[in-house]
CSV table of C-alpha atoms in Angstrom, one decimal:
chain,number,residue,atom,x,y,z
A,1341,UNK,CA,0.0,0.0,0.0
A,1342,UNK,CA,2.7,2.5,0.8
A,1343,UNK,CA,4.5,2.0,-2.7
A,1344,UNK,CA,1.5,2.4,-4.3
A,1345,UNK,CA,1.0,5.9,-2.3
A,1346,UNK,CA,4.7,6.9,-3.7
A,1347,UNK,CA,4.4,5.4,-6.7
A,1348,UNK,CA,1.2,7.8,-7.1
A,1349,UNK,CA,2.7,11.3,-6.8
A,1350,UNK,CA,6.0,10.6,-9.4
A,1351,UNK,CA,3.0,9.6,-11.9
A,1352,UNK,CA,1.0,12.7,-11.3
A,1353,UNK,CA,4.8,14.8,-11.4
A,1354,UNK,CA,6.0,13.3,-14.6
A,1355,UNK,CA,2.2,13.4,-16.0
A,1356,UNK,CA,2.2,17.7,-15.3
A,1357,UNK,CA,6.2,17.4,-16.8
A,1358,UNK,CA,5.0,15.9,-19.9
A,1359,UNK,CA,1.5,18.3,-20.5
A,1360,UNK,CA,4.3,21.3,-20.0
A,1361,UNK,CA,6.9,20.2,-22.6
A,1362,UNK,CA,3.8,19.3,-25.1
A,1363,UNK,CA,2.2,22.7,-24.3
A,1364,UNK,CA,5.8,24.3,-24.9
A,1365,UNK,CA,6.0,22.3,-28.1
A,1366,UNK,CA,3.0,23.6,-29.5
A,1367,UNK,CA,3.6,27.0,-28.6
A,1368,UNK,CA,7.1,27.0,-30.0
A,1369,UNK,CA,5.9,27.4,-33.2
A,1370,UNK,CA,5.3,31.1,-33.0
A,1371,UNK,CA,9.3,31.5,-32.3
A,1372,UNK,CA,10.2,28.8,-34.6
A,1373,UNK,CA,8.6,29.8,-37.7
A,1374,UNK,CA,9.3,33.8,-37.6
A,1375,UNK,CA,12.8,32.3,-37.2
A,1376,UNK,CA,12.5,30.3,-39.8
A,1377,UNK,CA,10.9,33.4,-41.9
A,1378,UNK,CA,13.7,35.9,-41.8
A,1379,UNK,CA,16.3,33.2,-42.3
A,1380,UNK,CA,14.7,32.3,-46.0
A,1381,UNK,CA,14.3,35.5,-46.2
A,1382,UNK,CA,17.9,36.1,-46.1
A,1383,UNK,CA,18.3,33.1,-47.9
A,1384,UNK,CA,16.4,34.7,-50.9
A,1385,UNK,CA,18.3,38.2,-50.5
A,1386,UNK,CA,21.0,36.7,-51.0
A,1387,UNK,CA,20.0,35.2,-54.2
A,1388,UNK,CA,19.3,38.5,-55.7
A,1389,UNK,CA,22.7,39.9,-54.0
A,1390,UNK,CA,24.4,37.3,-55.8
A,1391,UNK,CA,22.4,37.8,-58.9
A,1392,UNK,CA,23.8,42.0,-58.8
A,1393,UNK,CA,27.3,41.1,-57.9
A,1394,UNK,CA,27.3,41.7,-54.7
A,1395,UNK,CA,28.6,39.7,-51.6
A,1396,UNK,CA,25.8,38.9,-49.2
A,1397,UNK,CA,28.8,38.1,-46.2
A,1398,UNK,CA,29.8,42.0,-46.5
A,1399,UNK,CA,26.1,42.8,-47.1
A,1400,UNK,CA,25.0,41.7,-43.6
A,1401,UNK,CA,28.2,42.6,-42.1
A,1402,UNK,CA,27.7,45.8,-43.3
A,1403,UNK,CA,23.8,45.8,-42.0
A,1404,UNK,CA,25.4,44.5,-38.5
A,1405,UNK,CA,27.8,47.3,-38.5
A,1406,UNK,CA,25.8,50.2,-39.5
A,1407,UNK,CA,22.9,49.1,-36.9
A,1408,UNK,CA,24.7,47.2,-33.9
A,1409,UNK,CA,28.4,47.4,-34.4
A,1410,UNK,CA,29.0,50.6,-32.7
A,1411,UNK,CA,27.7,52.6,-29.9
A,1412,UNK,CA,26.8,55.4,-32.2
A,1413,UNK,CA,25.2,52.7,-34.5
A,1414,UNK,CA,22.9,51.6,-31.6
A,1415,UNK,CA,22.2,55.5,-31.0
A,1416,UNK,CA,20.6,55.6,-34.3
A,1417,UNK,CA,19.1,52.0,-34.3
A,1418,UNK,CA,17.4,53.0,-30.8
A,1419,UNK,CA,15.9,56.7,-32.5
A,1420,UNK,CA,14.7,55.0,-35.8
A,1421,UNK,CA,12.5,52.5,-33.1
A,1422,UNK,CA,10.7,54.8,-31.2
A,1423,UNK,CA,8.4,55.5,-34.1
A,1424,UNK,CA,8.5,51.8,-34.8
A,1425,UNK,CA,7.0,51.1,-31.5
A,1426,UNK,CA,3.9,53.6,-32.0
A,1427,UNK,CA,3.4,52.6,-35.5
A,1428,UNK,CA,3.3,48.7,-34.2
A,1429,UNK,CA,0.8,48.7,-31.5
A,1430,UNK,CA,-1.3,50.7,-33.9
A,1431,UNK,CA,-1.6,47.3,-36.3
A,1432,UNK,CA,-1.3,45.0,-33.2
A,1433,UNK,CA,-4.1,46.2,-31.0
A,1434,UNK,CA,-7.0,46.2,-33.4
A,1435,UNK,CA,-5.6,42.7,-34.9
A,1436,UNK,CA,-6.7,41.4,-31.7
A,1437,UNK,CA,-10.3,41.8,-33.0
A,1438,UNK,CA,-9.4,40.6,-36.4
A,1439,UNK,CA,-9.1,43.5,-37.7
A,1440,UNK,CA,-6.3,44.8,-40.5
A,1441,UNK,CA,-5.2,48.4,-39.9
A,1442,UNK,CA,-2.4,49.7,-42.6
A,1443,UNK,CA,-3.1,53.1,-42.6
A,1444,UNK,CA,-0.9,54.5,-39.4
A,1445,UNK,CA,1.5,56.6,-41.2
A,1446,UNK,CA,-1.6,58.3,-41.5
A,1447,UNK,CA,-2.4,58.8,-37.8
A,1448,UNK,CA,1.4,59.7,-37.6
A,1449,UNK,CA,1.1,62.4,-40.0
A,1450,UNK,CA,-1.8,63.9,-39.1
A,1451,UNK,CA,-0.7,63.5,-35.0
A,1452,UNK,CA,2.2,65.6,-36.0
A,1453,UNK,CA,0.3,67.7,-38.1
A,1454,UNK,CA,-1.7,68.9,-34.9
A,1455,UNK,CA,0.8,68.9,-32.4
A,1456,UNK,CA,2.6,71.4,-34.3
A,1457,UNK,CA,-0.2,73.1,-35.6
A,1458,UNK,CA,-1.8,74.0,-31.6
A,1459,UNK,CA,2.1,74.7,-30.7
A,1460,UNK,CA,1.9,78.0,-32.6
A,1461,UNK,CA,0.1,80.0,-30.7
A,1462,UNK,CA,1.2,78.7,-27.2
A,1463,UNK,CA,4.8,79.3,-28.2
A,1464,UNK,CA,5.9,82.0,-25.5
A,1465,UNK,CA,2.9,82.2,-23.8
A,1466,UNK,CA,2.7,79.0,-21.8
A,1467,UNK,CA,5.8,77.4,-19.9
A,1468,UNK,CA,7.3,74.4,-22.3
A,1469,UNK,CA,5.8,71.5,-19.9
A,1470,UNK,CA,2.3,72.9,-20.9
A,1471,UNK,CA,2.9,73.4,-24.2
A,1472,UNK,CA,4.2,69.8,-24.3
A,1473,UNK,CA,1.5,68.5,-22.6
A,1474,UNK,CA,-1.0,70.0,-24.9
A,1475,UNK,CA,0.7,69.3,-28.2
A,1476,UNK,CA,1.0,65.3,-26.4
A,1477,UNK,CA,-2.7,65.1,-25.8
A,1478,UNK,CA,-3.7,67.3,-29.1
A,1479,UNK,CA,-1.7,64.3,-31.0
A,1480,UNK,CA,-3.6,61.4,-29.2
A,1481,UNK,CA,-6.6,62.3,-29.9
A,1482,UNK,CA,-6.0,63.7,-33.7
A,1483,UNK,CA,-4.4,60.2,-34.7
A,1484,UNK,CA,-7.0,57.9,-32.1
A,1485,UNK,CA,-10.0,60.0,-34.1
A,1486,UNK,CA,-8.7,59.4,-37.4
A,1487,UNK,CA,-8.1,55.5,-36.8
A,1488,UNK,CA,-11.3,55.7,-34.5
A,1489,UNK,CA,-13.5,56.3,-37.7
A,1490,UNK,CA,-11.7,53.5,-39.5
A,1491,UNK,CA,-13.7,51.7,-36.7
A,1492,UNK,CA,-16.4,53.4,-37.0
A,1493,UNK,CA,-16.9,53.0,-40.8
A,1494,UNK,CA,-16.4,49.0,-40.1
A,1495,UNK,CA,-19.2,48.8,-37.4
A,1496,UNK,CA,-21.8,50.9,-38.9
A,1497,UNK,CA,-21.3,51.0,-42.7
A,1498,UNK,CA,-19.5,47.9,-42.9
A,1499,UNK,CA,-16.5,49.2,-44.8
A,1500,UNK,CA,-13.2,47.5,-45.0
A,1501,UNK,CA,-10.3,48.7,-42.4
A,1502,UNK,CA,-7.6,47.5,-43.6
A,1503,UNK,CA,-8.8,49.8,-47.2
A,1504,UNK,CA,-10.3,52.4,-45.5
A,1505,UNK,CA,-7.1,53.0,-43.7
A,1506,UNK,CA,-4.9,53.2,-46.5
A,1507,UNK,CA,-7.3,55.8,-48.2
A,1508,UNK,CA,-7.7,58.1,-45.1
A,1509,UNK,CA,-3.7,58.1,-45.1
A,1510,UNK,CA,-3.7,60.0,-48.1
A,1511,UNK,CA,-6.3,62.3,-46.6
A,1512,UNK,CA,-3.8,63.0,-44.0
A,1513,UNK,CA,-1.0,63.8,-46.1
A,1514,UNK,CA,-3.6,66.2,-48.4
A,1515,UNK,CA,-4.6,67.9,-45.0
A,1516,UNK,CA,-0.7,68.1,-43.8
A,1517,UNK,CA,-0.2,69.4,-47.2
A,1518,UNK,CA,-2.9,72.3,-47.6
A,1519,UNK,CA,-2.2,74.1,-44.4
A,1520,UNK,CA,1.5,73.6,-44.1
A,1521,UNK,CA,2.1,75.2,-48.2
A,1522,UNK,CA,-1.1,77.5,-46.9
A,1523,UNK,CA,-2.5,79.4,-43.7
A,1524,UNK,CA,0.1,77.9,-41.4
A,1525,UNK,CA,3.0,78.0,-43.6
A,1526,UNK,CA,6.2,79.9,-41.9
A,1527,UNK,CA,7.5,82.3,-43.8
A,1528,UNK,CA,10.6,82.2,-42.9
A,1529,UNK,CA,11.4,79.0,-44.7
A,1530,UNK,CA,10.8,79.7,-48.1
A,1531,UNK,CA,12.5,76.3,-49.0
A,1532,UNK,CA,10.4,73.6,-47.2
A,1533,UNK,CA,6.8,74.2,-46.6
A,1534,UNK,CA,6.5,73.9,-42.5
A,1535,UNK,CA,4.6,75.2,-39.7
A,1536,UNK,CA,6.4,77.8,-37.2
A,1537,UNK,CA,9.4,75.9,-35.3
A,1538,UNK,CA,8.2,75.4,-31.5
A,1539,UNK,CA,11.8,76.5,-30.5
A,1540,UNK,CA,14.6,74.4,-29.3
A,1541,UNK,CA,13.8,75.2,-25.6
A,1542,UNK,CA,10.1,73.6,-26.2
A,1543,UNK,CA,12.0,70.5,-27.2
A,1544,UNK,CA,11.6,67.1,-25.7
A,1545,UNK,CA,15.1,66.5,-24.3
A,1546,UNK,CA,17.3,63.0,-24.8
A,1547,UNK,CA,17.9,60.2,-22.4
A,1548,UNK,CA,21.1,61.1,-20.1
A,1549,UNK,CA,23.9,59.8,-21.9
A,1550,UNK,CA,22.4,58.9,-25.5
A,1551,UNK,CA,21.2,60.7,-28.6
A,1552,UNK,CA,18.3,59.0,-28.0
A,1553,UNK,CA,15.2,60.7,-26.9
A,1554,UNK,CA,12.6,59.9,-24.3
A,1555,UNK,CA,10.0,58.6,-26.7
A,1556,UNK,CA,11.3,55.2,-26.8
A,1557,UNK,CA,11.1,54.6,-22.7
A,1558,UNK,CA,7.2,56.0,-23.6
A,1559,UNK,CA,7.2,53.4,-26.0
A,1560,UNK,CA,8.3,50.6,-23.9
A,1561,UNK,CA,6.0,51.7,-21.2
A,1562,UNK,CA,3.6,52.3,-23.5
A,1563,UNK,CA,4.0,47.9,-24.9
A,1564,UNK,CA,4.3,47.1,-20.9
A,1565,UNK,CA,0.1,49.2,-20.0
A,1566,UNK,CA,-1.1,47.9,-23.6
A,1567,UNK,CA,0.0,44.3,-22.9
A,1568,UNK,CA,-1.6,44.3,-19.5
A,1569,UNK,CA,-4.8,46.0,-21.0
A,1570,UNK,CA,-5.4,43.5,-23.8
A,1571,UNK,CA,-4.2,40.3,-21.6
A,1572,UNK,CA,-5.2,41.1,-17.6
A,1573,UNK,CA,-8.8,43.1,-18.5
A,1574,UNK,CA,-12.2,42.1,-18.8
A,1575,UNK,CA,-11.8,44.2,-22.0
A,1576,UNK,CA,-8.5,42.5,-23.3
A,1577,UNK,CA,-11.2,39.4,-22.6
A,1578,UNK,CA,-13.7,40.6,-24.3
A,1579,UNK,CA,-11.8,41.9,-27.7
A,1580,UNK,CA,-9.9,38.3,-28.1
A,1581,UNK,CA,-13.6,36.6,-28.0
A,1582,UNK,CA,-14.6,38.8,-30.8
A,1583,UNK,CA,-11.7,38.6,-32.6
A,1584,UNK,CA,-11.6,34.7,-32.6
A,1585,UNK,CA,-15.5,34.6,-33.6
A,1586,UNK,CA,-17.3,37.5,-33.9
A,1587,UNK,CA,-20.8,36.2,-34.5
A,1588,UNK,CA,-20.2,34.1,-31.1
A,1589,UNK,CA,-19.2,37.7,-29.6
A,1590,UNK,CA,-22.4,39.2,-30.9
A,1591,UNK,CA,-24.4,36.2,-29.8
A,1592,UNK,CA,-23.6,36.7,-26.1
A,1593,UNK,CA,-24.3,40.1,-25.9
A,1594,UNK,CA,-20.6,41.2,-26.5
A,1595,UNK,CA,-20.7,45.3,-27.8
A,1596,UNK,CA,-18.3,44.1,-30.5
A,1597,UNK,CA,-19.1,47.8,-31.9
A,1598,UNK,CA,-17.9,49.7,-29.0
A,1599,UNK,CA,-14.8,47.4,-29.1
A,1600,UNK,CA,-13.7,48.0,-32.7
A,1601,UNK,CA,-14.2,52.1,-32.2
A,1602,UNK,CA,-12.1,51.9,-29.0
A,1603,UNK,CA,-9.5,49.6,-30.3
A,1604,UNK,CA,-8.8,51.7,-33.4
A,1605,UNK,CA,-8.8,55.0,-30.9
A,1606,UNK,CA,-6.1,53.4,-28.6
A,1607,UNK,CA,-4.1,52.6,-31.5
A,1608,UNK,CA,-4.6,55.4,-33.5
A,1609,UNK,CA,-3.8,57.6,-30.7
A,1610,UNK,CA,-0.7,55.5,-30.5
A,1611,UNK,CA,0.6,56.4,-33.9
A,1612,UNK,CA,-0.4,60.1,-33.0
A,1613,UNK,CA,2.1,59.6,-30.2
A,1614,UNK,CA,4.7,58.9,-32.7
A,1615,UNK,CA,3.9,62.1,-34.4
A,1616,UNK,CA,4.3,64.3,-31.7
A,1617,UNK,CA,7.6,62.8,-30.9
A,1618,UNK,CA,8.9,63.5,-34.5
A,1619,UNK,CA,7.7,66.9,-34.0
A,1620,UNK,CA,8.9,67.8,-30.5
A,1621,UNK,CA,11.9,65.9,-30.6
A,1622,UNK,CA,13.2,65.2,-33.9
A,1623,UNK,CA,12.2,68.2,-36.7
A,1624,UNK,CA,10.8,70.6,-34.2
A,1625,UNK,CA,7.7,71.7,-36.3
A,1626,UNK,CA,5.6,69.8,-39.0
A,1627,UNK,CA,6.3,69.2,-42.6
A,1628,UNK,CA,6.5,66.5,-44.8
A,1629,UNK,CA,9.4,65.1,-43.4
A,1630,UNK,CA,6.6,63.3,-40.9
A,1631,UNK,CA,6.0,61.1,-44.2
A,1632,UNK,CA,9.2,59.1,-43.3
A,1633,UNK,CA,7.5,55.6,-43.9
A,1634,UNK,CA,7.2,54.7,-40.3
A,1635,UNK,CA,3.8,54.0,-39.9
A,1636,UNK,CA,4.2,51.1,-43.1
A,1637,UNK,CA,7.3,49.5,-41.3
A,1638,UNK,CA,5.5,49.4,-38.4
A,1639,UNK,CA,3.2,46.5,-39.7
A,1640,UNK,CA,5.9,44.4,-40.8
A,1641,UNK,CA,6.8,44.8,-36.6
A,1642,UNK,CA,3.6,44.1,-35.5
A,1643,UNK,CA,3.2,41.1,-37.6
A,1644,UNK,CA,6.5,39.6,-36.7
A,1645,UNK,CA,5.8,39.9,-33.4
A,1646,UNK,CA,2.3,38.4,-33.5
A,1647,UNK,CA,0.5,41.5,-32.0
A,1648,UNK,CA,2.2,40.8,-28.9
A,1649,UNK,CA,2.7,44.1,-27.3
A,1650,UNK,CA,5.8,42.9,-25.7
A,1651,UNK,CA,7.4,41.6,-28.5
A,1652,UNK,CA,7.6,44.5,-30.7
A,1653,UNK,CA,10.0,46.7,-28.6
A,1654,UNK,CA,12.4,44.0,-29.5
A,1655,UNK,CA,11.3,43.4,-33.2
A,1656,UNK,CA,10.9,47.1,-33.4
A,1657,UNK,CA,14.7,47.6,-32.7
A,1658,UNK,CA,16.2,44.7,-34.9
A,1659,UNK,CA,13.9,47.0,-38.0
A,1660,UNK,CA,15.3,50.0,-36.8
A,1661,UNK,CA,19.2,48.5,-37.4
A,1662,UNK,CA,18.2,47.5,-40.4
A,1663,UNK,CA,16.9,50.7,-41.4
A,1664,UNK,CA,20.2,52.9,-39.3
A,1665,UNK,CA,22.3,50.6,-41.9
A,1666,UNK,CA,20.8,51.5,-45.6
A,1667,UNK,CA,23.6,54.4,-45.4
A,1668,UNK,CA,26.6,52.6,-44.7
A,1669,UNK,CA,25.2,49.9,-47.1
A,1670,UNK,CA,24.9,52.9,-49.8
A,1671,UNK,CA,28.6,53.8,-49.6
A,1672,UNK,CA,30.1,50.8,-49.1
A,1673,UNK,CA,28.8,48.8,-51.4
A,1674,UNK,CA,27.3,50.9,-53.9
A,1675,UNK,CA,24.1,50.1,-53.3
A,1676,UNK,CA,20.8,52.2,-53.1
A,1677,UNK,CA,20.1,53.7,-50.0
A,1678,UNK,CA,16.4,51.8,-50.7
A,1679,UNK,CA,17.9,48.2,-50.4
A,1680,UNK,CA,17.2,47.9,-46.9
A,1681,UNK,CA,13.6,48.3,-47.7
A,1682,UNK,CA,14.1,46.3,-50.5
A,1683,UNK,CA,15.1,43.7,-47.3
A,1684,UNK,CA,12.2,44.5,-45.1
A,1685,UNK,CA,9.8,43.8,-47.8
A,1686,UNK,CA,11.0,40.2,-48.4
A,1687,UNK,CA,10.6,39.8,-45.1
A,1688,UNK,CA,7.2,40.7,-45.1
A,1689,UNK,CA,6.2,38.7,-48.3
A,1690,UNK,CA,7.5,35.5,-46.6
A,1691,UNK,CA,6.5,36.0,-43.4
A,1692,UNK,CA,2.7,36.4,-45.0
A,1693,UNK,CA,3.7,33.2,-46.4
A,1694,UNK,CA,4.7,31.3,-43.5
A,1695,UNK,CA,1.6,32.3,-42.4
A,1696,UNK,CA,0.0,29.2,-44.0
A,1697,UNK,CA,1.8,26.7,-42.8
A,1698,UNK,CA,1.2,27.6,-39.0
A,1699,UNK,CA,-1.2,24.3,-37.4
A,1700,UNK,CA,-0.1,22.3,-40.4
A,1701,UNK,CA,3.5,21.3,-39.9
A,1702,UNK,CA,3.2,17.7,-37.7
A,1703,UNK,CA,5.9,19.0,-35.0
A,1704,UNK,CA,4.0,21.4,-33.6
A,1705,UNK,CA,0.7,20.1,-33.6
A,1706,UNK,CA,-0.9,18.3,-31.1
A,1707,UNK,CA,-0.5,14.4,-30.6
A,1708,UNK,CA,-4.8,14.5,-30.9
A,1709,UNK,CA,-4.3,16.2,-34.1
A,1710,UNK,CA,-1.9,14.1,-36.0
């Protein structure tokens, strides 16, 4: 009786040992294959380095050097991923209702567009903390309304998000466009149409000891609140029901409406953010320098990541070295400075690709299942 009592326990243990390691085996596969996606990714890169001329080896090396290899390189890397951030949990909050939003650049633009716009006539009259403050908020809630009526137009007129996105982005640049060449043009830049400069001492300062500046630690706060929101709340509960079936959703009383327009808000507003930070720490006043192409990258760095709001500070960096490198890539290998993109839209393509193949490889499915 009393080796049957021991005997009882080292089942149980090595029964909970195995359900862990099959539980980790399944969920491997959203490591494994991203993995697997940027390496035939650079498998196929190199193909069409090969096919130029070119060396991949000094192509990569290059791409380490220019985004990792020095401290100055990791300087840049670090301010090319603050945006990415922003731009990233704008696509990866609303995917967690299944829904396909492409058009941040737009909320970026448009963010920017307002922060420097309500900065004119605050500049000198309110301290710089205020004037930060309101040009912060005035951001948030330019880029969370625009992306909010992407949701909108979904829930009540049934229009697709991921094109109704795309299209308002052009409305954005048109709007940035007509005031910055017209009524708030600064006249004392007859070269590039911008708004007044908000001054160097209304500037958002760097991190002590970088060249980096404080919107990346907002950023990485910003992943750490959104994570807990969408995986610790009744409402992070509620938006992953809808998003895995959304007629079940509707069918227990679920206000899947209500959770579209507020998930496009919070992640429009976070692509706002990243406008205001271009603005009040980067180019000091609005122009069309805010059309820089983050808010596109920044779905490549959502989907990599999976929508995990935690994963993309990471993911969001290894983009930005890629992007710090298309420079040093330019002059030492005589290469244009748009091959890096060139790079980060293979990895896209395959990663859509590899897409397919997740439940269907026998490794990582279930023992049930195969």
């Amino acid at each position: 009786m009393a080796d049957t009592t021991e005997t009882l326990p080292l089942t149980a243990d090595k029964g909970r040992f195995s359900e862990t390691l099959e539980r980790v085996r399944r969920s491997s596969e959203y490591v494994v294959m991203p993995i697997l996606a940027l390496i035939a990714s650079g498998i196929l890169f190199s193909i069409f380095l090969f096919a130029l001329g070119k060396s991949p080896v000094d192509f990569f090396s290059l791409v380490w050097r220019g985004g990792f290899g020095t401290s100055f390189s990791w300087q840049n890397t670090l301010a090319r991923s603050a945006p990415l951030v922003f731009t990233a949990l704008c696509v990866a909050i609303p995917a967690r209702l299944g829904l396909v939003i492409i058009g941040g650049e737009g909320a970026l633009v448009l963010g920017g567009f307002a922060a420097g716009a309500i900065a004119i006539p605050l500049i000198g009259v309110v301290p710089s903390y205020v004037l930060l403050a309101v040009m912060l908020f005035t951001s948030m809630i330019a880029g969370g309304a625009w992306i909010g009526c992407v949701g909108a137009l979904r829930h009540f007129r049934g229009v697709n998000e991921t094109i109704a996105s795309l299209l308002m982005f052009y409305i954005a640049v048109s709007i940035l466009n007509f005031f910055v060449e017209g009524a708030l043009r600064d006249p004392s830049d007859p070269n590039k149409p911008s708004t007044a400069p908000i001054g160097s001492e209304n500037m958002v300062g760097f991190i002590p000891g970088t060249d980096v500046h404080w919107g990346l630690l907002v950023g990485i706060l910003l992943c750490g609140l959104l994570y807990l929101l969408m995986n610790r709340t009744t409402f992070g509960f509620a938006a992953q029901i809808a998003g895995g079936n959304l007629r079940a959703a509707q069918a227990q009383g679920l206000p899947v409406g209500k959770l579209m327009v507020i998930s496009c808000a919070i992640a429009g507003a976070c692509a706002g953010l990243a406008g205001f930070f271009e603005v009040a720490a980067i180019h000091g006043k609005a122009n069309a320098s805010l059309i820089a192409g983050y808010g596109f990258t920044g779905i490549l760095v959502s989907f990599l990541a999976r929508h995990n709001p935690l994963v993309i500070v990471p993911v969001a960096i290894f983009l930005g070295g890629i992007a710090a490198s298309g420079g040093l890539v330019q002059r030492r290998m005589d290469l244009p400075d748009a091959t890096v993109l060139l790079l980060q839209g293979l990895i896209f393509l395959v990663l859509l690709v590899s897409e397919t193949f997740y439940g269907r490889l026998p490794f990582f499915r279930s023992k049930g299942a195969q």
